[in-house]
Every structure is written in C-alpha cells, then in structure tokens.
PDB file of C-alpha atoms and ligand atoms in Angstrom:
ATOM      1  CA  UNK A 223     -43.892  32.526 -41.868  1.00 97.00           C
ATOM      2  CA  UNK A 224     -45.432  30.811 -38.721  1.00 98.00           C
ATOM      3  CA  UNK A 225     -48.887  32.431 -37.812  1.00 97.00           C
ATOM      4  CA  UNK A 226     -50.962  31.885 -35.216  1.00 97.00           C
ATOM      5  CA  UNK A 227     -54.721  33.450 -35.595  1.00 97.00           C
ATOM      6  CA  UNK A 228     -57.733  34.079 -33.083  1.00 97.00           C
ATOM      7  CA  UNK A 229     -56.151  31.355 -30.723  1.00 97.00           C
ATOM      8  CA  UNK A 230     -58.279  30.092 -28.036  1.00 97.00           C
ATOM      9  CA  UNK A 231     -56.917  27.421 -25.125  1.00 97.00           C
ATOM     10  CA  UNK A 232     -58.637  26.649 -22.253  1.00 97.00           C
ATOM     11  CA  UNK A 233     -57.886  24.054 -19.058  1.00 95.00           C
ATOM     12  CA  UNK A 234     -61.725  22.845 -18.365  1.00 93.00           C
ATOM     13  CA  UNK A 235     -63.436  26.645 -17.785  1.00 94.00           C
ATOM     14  CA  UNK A 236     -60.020  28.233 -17.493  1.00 95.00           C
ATOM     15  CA  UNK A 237     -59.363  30.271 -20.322  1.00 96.00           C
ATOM     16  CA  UNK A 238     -55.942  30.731 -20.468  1.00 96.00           C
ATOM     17  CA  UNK A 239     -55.520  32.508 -24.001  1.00 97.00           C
ATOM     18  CA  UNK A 240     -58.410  34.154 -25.532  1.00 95.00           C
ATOM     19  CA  UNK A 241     -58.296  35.099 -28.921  1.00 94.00           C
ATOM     20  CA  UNK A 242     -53.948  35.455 -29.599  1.00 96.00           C
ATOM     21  CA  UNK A 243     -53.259  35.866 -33.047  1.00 97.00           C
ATOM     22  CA  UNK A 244     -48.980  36.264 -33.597  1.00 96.00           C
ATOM     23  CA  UNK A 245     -46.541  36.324 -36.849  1.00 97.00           C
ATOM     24  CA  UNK A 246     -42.944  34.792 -36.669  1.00 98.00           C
ATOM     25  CA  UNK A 247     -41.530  36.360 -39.683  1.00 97.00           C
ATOM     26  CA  UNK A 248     -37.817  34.411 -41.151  1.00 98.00           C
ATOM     27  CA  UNK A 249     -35.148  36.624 -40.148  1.00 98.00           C
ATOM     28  CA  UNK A 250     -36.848  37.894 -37.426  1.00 98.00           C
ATOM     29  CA  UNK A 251     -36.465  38.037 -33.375  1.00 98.00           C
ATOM     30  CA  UNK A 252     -39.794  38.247 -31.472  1.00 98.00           C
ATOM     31  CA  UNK A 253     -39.799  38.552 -27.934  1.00 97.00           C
ATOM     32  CA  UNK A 254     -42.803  37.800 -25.941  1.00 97.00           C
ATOM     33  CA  UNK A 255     -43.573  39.101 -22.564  1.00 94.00           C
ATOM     34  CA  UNK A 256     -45.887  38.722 -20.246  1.00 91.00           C
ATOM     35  CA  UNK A 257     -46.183  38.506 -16.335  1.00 87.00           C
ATOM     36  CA  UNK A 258     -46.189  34.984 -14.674  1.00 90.00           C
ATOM     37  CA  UNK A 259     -49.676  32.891 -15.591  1.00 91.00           C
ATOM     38  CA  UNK A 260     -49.947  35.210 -18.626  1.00 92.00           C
ATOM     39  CA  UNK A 261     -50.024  32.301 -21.418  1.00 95.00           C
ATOM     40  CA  UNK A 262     -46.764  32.660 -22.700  1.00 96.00           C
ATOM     41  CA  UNK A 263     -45.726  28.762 -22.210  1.00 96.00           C
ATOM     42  CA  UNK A 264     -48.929  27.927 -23.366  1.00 97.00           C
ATOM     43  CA  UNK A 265     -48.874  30.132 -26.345  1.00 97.00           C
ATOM     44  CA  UNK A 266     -45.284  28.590 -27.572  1.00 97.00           C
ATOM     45  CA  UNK A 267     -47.100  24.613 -27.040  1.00 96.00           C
ATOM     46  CA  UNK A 268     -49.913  25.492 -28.848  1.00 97.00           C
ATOM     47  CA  UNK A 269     -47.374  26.875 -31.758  1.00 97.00           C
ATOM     48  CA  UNK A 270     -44.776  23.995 -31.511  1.00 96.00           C
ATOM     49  CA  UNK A 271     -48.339  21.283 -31.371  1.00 94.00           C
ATOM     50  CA  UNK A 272     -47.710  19.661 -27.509  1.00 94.00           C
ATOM     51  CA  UNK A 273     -51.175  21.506 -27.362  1.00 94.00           C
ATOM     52  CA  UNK A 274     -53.456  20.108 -29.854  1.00 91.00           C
ATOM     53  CA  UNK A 275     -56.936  21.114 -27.908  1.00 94.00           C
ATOM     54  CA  UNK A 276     -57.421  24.981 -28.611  1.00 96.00           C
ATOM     55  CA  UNK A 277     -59.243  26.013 -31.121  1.00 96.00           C
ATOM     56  CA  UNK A 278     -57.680  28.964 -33.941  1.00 97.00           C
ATOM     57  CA  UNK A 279     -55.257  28.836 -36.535  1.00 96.00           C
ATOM     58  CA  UNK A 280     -51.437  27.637 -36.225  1.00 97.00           C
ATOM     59  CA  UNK A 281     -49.730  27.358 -39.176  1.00 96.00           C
ATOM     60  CA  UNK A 282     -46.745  27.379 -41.418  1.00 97.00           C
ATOM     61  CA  UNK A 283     -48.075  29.625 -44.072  1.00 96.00           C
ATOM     62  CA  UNK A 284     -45.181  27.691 -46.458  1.00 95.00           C
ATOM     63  CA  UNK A 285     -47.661  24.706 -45.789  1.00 95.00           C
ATOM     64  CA  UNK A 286     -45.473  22.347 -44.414  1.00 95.00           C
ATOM     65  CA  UNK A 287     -46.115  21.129 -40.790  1.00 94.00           C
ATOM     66  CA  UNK A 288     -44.633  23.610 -37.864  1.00 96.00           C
ATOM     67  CA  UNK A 289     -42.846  20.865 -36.313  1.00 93.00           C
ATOM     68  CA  UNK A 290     -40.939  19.879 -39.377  1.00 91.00           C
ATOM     69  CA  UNK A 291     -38.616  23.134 -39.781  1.00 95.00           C
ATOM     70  CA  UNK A 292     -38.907  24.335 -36.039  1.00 97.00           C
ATOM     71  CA  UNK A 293     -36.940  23.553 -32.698  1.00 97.00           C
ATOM     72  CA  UNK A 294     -38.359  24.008 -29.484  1.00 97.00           C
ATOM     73  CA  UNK A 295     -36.389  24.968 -25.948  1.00 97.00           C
ATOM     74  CA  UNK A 296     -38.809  24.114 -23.171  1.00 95.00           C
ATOM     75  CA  UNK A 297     -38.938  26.090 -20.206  1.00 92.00           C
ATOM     76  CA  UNK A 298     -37.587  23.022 -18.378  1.00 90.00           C
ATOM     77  CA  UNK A 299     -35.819  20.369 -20.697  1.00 90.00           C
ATOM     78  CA  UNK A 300     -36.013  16.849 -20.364  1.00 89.00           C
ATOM     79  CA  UNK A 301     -33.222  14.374 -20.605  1.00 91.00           C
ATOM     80  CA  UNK A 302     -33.119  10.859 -20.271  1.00 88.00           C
ATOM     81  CA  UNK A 303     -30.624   9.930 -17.334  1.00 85.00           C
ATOM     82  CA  UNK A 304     -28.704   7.335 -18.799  1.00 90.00           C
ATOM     83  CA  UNK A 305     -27.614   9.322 -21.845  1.00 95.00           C
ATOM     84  CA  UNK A 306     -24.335  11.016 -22.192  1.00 96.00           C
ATOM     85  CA  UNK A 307     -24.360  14.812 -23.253  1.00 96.00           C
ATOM     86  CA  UNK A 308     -23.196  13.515 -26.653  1.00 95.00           C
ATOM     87  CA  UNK A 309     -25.449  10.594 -27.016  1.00 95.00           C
ATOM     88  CA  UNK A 310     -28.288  12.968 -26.154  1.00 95.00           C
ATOM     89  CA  UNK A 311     -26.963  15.129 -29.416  1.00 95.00           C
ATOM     90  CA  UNK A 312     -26.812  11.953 -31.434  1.00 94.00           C
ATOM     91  CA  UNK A 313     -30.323  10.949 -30.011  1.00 93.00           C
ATOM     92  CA  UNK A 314     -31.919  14.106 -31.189  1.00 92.00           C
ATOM     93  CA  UNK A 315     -30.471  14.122 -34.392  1.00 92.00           C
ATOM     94  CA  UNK A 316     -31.223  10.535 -35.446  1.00 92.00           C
ATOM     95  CA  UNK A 317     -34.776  11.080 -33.970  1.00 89.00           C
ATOM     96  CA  UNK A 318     -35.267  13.628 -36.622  1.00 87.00           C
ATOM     97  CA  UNK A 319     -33.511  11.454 -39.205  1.00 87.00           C
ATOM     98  CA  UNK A 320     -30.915  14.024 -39.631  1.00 84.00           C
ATOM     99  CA  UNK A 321     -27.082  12.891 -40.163  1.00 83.00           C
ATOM    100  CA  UNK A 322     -25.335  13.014 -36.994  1.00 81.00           C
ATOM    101  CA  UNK A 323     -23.160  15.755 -36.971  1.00 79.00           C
ATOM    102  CA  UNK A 324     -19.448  17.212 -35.490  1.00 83.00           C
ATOM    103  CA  UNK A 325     -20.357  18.937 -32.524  1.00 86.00           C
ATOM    104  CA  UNK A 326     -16.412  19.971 -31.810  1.00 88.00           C
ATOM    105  CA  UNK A 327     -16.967  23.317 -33.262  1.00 88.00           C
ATOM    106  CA  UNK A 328     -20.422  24.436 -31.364  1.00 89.00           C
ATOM    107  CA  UNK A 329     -18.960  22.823 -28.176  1.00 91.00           C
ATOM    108  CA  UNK A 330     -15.732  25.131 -28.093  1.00 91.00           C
ATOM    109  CA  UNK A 331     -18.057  28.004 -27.537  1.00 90.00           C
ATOM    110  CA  UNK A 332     -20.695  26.359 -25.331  1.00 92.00           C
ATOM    111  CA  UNK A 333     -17.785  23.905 -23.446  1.00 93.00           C
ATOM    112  CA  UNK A 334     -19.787  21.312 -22.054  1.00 96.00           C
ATOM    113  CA  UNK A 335     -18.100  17.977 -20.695  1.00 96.00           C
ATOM    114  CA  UNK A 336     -20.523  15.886 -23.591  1.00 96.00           C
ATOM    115  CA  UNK A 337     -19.137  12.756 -22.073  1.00 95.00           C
ATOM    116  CA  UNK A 338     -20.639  12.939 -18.756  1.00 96.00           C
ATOM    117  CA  UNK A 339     -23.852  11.918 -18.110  1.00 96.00           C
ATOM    118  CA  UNK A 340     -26.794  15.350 -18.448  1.00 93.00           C
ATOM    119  CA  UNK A 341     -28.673  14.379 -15.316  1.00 88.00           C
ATOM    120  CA  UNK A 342     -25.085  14.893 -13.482  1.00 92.00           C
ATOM    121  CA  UNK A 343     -25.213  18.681 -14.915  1.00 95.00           C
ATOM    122  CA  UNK A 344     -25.456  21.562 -13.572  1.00 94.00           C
ATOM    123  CA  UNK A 345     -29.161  23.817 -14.585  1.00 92.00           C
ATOM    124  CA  UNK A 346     -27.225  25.887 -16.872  1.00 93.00           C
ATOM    125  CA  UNK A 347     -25.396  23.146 -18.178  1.00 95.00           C
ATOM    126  CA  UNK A 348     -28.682  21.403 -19.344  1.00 95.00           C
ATOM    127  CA  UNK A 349     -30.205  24.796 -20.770  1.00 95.00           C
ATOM    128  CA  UNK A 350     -26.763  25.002 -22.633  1.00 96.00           C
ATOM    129  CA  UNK A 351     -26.838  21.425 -23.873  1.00 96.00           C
ATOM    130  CA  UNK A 352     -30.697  21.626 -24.842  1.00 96.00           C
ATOM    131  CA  UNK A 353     -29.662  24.991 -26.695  1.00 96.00           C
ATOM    132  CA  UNK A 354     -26.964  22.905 -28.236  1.00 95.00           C
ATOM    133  CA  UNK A 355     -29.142  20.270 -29.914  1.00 95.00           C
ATOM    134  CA  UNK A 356     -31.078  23.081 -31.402  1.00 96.00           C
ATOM    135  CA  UNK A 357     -28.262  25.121 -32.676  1.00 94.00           C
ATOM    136  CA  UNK A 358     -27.056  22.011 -34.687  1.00 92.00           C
ATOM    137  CA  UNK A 359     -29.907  21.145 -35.895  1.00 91.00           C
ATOM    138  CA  UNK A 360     -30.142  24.091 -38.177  1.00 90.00           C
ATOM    139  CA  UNK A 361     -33.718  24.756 -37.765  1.00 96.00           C
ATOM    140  CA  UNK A 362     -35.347  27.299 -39.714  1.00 97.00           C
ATOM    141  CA  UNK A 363     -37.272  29.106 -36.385  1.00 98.00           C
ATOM    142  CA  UNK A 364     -36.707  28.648 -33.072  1.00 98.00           C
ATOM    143  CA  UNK A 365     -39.360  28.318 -30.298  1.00 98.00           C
ATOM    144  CA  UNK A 366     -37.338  29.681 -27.170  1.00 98.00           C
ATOM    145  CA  UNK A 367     -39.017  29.357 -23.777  1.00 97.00           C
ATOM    146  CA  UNK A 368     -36.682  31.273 -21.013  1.00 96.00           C
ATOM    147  CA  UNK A 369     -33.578  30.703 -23.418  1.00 97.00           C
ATOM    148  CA  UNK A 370     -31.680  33.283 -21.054  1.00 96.00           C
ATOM    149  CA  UNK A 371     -32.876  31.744 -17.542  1.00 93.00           C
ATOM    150  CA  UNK A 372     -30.360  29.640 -15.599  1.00 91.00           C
ATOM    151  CA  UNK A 373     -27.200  30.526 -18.086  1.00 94.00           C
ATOM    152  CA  UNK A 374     -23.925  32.349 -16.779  1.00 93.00           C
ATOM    153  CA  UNK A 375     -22.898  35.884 -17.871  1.00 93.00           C
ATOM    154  CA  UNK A 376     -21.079  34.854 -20.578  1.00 93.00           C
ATOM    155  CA  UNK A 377     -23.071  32.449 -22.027  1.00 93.00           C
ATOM    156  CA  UNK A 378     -25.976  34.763 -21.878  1.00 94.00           C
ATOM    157  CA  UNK A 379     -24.024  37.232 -23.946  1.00 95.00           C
ATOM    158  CA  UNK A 380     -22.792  34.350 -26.057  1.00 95.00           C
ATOM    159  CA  UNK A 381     -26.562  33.539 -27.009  1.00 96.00           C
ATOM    160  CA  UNK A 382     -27.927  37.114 -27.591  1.00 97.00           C
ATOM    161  CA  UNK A 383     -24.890  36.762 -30.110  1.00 97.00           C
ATOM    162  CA  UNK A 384     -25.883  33.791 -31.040  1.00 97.00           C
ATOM    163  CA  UNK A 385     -29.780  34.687 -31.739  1.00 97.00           C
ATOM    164  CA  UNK A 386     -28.582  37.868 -33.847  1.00 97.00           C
ATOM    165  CA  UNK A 387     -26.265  35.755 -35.935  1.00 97.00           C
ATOM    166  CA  UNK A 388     -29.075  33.154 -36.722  1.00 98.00           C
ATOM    167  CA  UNK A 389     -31.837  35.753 -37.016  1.00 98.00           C
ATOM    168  CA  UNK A 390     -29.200  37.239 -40.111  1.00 98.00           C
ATOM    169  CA  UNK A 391     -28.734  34.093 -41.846  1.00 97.00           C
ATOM    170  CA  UNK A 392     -32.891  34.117 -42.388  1.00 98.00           C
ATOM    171  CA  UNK A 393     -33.420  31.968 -38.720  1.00 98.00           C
ATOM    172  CA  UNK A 394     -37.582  33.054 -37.205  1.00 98.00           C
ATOM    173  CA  UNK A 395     -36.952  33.110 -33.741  1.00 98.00           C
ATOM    174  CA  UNK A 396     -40.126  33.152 -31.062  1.00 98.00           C
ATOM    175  CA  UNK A 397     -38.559  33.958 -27.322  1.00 98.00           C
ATOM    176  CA  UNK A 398     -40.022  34.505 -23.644  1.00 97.00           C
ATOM    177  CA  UNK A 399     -38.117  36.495 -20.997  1.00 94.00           C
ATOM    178  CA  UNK A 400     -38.894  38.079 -17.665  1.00 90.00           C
ATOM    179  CA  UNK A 401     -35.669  39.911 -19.144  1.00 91.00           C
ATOM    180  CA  UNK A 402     -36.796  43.369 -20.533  1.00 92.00           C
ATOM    181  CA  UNK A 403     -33.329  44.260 -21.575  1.00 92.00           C
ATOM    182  CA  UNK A 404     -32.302  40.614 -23.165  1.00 92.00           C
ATOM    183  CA  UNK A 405     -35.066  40.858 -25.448  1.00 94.00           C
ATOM    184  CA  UNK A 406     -34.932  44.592 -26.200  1.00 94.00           C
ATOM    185  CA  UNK A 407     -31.193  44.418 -27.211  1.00 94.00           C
ATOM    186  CA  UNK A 408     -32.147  41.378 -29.794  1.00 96.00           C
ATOM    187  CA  UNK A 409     -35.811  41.446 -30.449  1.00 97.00           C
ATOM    188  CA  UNK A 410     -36.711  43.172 -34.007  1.00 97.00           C
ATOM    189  CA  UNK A 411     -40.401  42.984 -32.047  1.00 97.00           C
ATOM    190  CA  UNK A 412     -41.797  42.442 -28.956  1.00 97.00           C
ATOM    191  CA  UNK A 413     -45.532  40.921 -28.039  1.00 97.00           C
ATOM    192  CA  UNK A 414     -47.080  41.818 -24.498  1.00 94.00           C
ATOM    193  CA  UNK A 415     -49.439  39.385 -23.461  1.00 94.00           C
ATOM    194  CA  UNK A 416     -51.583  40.362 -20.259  1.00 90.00           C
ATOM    195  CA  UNK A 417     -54.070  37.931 -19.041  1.00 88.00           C
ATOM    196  CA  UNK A 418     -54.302  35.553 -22.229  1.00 91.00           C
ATOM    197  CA  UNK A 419     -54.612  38.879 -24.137  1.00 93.00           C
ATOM    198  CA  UNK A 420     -52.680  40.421 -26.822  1.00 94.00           C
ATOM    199  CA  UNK A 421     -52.212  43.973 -24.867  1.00 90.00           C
ATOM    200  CA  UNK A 422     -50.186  45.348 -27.269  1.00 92.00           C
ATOM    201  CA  UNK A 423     -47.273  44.424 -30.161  1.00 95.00           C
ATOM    202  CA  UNK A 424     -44.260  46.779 -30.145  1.00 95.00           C
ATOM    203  CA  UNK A 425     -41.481  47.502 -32.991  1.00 96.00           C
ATOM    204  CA  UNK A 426     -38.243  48.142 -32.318  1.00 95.00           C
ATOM    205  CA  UNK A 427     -38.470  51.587 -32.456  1.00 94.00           C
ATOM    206  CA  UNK A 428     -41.228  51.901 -29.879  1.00 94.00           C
ATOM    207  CA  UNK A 429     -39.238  49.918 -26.995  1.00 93.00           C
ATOM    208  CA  UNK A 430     -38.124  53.058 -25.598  1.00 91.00           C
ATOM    209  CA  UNK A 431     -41.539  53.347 -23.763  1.00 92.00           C
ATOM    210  CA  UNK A 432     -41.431  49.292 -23.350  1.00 90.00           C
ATOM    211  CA  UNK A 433     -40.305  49.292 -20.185  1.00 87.00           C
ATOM    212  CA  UNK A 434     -42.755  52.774 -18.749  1.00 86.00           C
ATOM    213  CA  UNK A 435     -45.929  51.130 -20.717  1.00 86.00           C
ATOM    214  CA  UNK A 436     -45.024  47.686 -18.230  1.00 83.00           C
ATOM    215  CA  UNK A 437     -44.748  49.379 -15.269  1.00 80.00           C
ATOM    216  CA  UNK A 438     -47.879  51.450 -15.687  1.00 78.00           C
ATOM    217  CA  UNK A 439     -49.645  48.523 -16.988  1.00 73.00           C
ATOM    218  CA  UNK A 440     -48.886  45.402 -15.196  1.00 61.00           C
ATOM    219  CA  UNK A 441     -48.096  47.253 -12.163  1.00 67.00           C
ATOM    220  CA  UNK A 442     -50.412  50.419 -11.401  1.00 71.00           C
ATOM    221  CA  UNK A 443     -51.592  49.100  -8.218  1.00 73.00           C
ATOM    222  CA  UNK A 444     -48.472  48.187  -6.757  1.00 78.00           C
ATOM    223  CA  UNK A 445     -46.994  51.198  -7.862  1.00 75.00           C
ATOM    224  CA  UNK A 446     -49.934  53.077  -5.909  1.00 78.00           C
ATOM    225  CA  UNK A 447     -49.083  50.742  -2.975  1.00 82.00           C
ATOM    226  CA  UNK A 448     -45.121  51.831  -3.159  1.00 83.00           C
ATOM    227  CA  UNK A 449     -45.832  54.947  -3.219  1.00 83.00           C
ATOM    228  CA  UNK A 450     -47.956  54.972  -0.062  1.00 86.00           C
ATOM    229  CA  UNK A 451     -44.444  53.128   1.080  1.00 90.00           C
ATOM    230  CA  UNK A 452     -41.565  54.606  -0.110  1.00 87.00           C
TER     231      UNK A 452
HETATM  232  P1  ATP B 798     -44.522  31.963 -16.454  1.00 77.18           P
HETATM  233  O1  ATP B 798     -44.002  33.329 -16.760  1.00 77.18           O
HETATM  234  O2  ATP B 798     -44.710  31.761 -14.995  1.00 77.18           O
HETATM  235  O3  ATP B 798     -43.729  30.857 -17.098  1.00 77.18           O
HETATM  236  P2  ATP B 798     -46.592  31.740 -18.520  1.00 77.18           P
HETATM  237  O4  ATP B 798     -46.938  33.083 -19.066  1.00 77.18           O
HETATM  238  O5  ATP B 798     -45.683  30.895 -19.324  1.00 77.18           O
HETATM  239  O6  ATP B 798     -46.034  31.900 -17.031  1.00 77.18           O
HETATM  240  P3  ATP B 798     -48.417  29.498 -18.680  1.00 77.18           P
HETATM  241  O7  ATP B 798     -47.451  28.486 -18.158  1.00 77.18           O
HETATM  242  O8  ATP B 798     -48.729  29.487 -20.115  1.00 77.18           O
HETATM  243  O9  ATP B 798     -47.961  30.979 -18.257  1.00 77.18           O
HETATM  244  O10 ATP B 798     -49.756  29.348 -17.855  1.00 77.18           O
HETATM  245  C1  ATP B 798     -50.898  30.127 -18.144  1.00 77.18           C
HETATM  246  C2  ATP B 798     -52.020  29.682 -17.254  1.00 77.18           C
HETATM  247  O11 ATP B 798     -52.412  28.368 -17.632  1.00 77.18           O
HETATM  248  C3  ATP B 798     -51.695  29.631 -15.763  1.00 77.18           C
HETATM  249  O12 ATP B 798     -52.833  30.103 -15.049  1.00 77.18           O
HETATM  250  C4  ATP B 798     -51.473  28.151 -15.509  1.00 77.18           C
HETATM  251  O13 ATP B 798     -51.852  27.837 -14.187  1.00 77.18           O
HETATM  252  C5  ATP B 798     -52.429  27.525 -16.513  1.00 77.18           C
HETATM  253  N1  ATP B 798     -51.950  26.197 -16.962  1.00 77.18           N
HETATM  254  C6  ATP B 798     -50.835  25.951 -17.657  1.00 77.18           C
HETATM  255  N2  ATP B 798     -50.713  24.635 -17.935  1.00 77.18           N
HETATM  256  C7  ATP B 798     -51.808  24.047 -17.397  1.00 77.18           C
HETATM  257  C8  ATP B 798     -52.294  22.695 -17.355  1.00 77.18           C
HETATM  258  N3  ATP B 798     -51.611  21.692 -17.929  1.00 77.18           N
HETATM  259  N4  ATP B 798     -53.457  22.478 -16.725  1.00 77.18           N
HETATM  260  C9  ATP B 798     -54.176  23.488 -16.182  1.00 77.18           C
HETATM  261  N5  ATP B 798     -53.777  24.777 -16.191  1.00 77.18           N
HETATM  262  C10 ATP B 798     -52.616  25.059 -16.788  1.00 77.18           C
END
C-alpha cells in the first residue's frame, strides 16, 4: 500500500498542502478531485518523489522505494524530440532496466504511428504514447495526472476500460480529473481536496451526493451569484 501521512509542502510561505494524509490500496482506483490550485499535482510529486522538500510521511508500506513499483503520467509529458514513438518505448524501458518488450499488441488498441517522431504528434497522441510506456511497463500502481485530458472519445472509453482491467489484476491506481463522471464510473474512492485540505474522502457508495456536496462546496458563492442571474 502507498501512504501518504500529515503531508506538508510549501513554495517559500505558500502553503500549498497542509497536513494531506492518503492510502492507495492494490486493486484499487482512487480518484482525486479538487478545483484548479487545489494541490492535486503537487500531491501526486510529492507521492511519485519529484518533490523531495515537504515534510510528512510517503511511503510504500511494503518498504521498498515508491518509485521502484510505480509509474507516473504527468499532467504534461515530456519527450525528447529526436526520439521516435518506439525508441521513446525502448528508452523508458531500458532506463528502468526492464527487457524491451513487443509493443504490437498494446499498439493495436492505442494505434499510434510509433515510427514517427513524438514531438510531430498530435496532444492526444503524446498522452496516448506516455500512457503507453506505462501500460507496458507493468507497474504495480499508477500515478495518473489528467489521464483522461486531451484523449478522443474512444480512447477515453478505451482507458476507463483499461484502468478497471488493471485495477482487477491487483494494479493501485492514484488519478486526477476535472471529470466527475470519469472518475465516478471507475473510482472504488474518491479524495476531495479544497485548498491543500483533505475536505472530505468518499466511497463508492456515497458518490451519489459527489457531485451536490461539489457544487455546494466549491461553488456556494457563485451559485448565490447565478441565482441573482438566471
Ligand atoms: P490544476 O487543477 O490546475 O492542475 P492542482 O490542484 O494540480 O491544479 P497544483 O499544480 O498542485 O494544483 O498547484 C497548487 C498550488 O501550488 C498553486 O497555487 C500553484 O500556483 C502552486 N505551485 C505549484 N507548483 C509550484 C512551484 N513550482 N512554485 C511555486 N508554486 C507552485
């Protein structure tokens, strides 16, 4: 199990999270949410380690080191422009000393051209190809930041597939989305964070009043104000 416990981070006096304290259970889909600034990026670095300077308690509660077992989408991936989509796979791989791997099979679903260079595609095409490396990786949890943003119908439907399948097989899965509906229809759990906070940590069976709870909480002013306009 990943945990995260009383987790502080701050940018010089900016407190961004205050005291966060999380569970990614194997076999399990938690979906955090939170308005934009709330900490969620921030929350995922501190988990994956790009964030070293916070204070709390990240851990693998197996002991071994986060990083080892666990794949990280960023919100924005990086690739290196003279790579092919395929030498990007290869590159990831070998970087983590893992055999390189037939990528035929995951690529019939995902169909990316893995011979052209990734700067040359498109935004979903990158979130597709950085989901890609993941996927045949075979990581034990997944750090997801946005997974959904930027991909087409079907491949969005493809990954909430996807997620399900892997969250079966035993796969810990940590996601952000400003999609209620994406994470309600996979997550097992869903965190709210509000302001660096933990507001409040919802089971499946309470998302019914998910989406009310939101609205009333992120949003009673401007619902005040839209009533005064509509
Ligand atoms: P979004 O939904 O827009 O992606 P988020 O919930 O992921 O937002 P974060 O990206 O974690 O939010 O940012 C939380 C806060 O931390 C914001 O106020 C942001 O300005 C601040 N912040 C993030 N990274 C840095 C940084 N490197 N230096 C200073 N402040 C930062």
């Amino acid at each position: 199990m990943l945990e995260i416990r009383n987790l502080r981070k701050a940018y010089g006096a900016h407190v961004v999270l205050h005291d966060v304290s999380l569970t990614l259970r194997p076999g399990t889909i938690h979906g955090l949410v939170g308005a934009n600034g709330a900490g969620k990026t921030t929350l995922l670095n501190c988990l994956y380690g790009l964030e070293t300077d916070f204070s709390g308690v990240v851990r693998d509660t197996a002991g071994r080191a986060v990083r080892e077992h666990t794949g990280l989408l960023p919100y924005e991936p990086y690739f290196y422009p003279r790579l092919t989509g395929r030498e990007y796979l290869e590159f990831c791989l070998q970087a983590r000393g893992r055999a390189v791997a037939d990528f035929t099979g995951w690529n019939r679903l995902l169909e990316l051209p893995l011979d052209q260079y990734a700067d040359e595609y498109s935004a979903g095409m990158h979130k597709k190809l950085a989901l890609l490396a993941l996927l045949v990786q075979q990581f034990d949890y997944l750090i997801l930041d946005e997974p959904f943003n930027g991909l087409d119908l079907e491949a969005n439907l493809l990954l909430k597939e996807i997620l399900r399948r892997l969250r079966d097989r035993g796969t810990g899965i940590l996601l952000t989305s400003h999609i209620l509906g994406a994470l309600t229809e996979t997550a097992d759990e869903v965190t709210v964070l509000v302001g660096g906070l933990v507001q409040r940590h919802y089971l499946a069976a309470e998302f019914g009043t998910l989406e009310t709870d939101l609205l009333n909480s992120l949003h009673r002013e401007k619902l005040g104000l839209l009533s005064s306009l509509l």
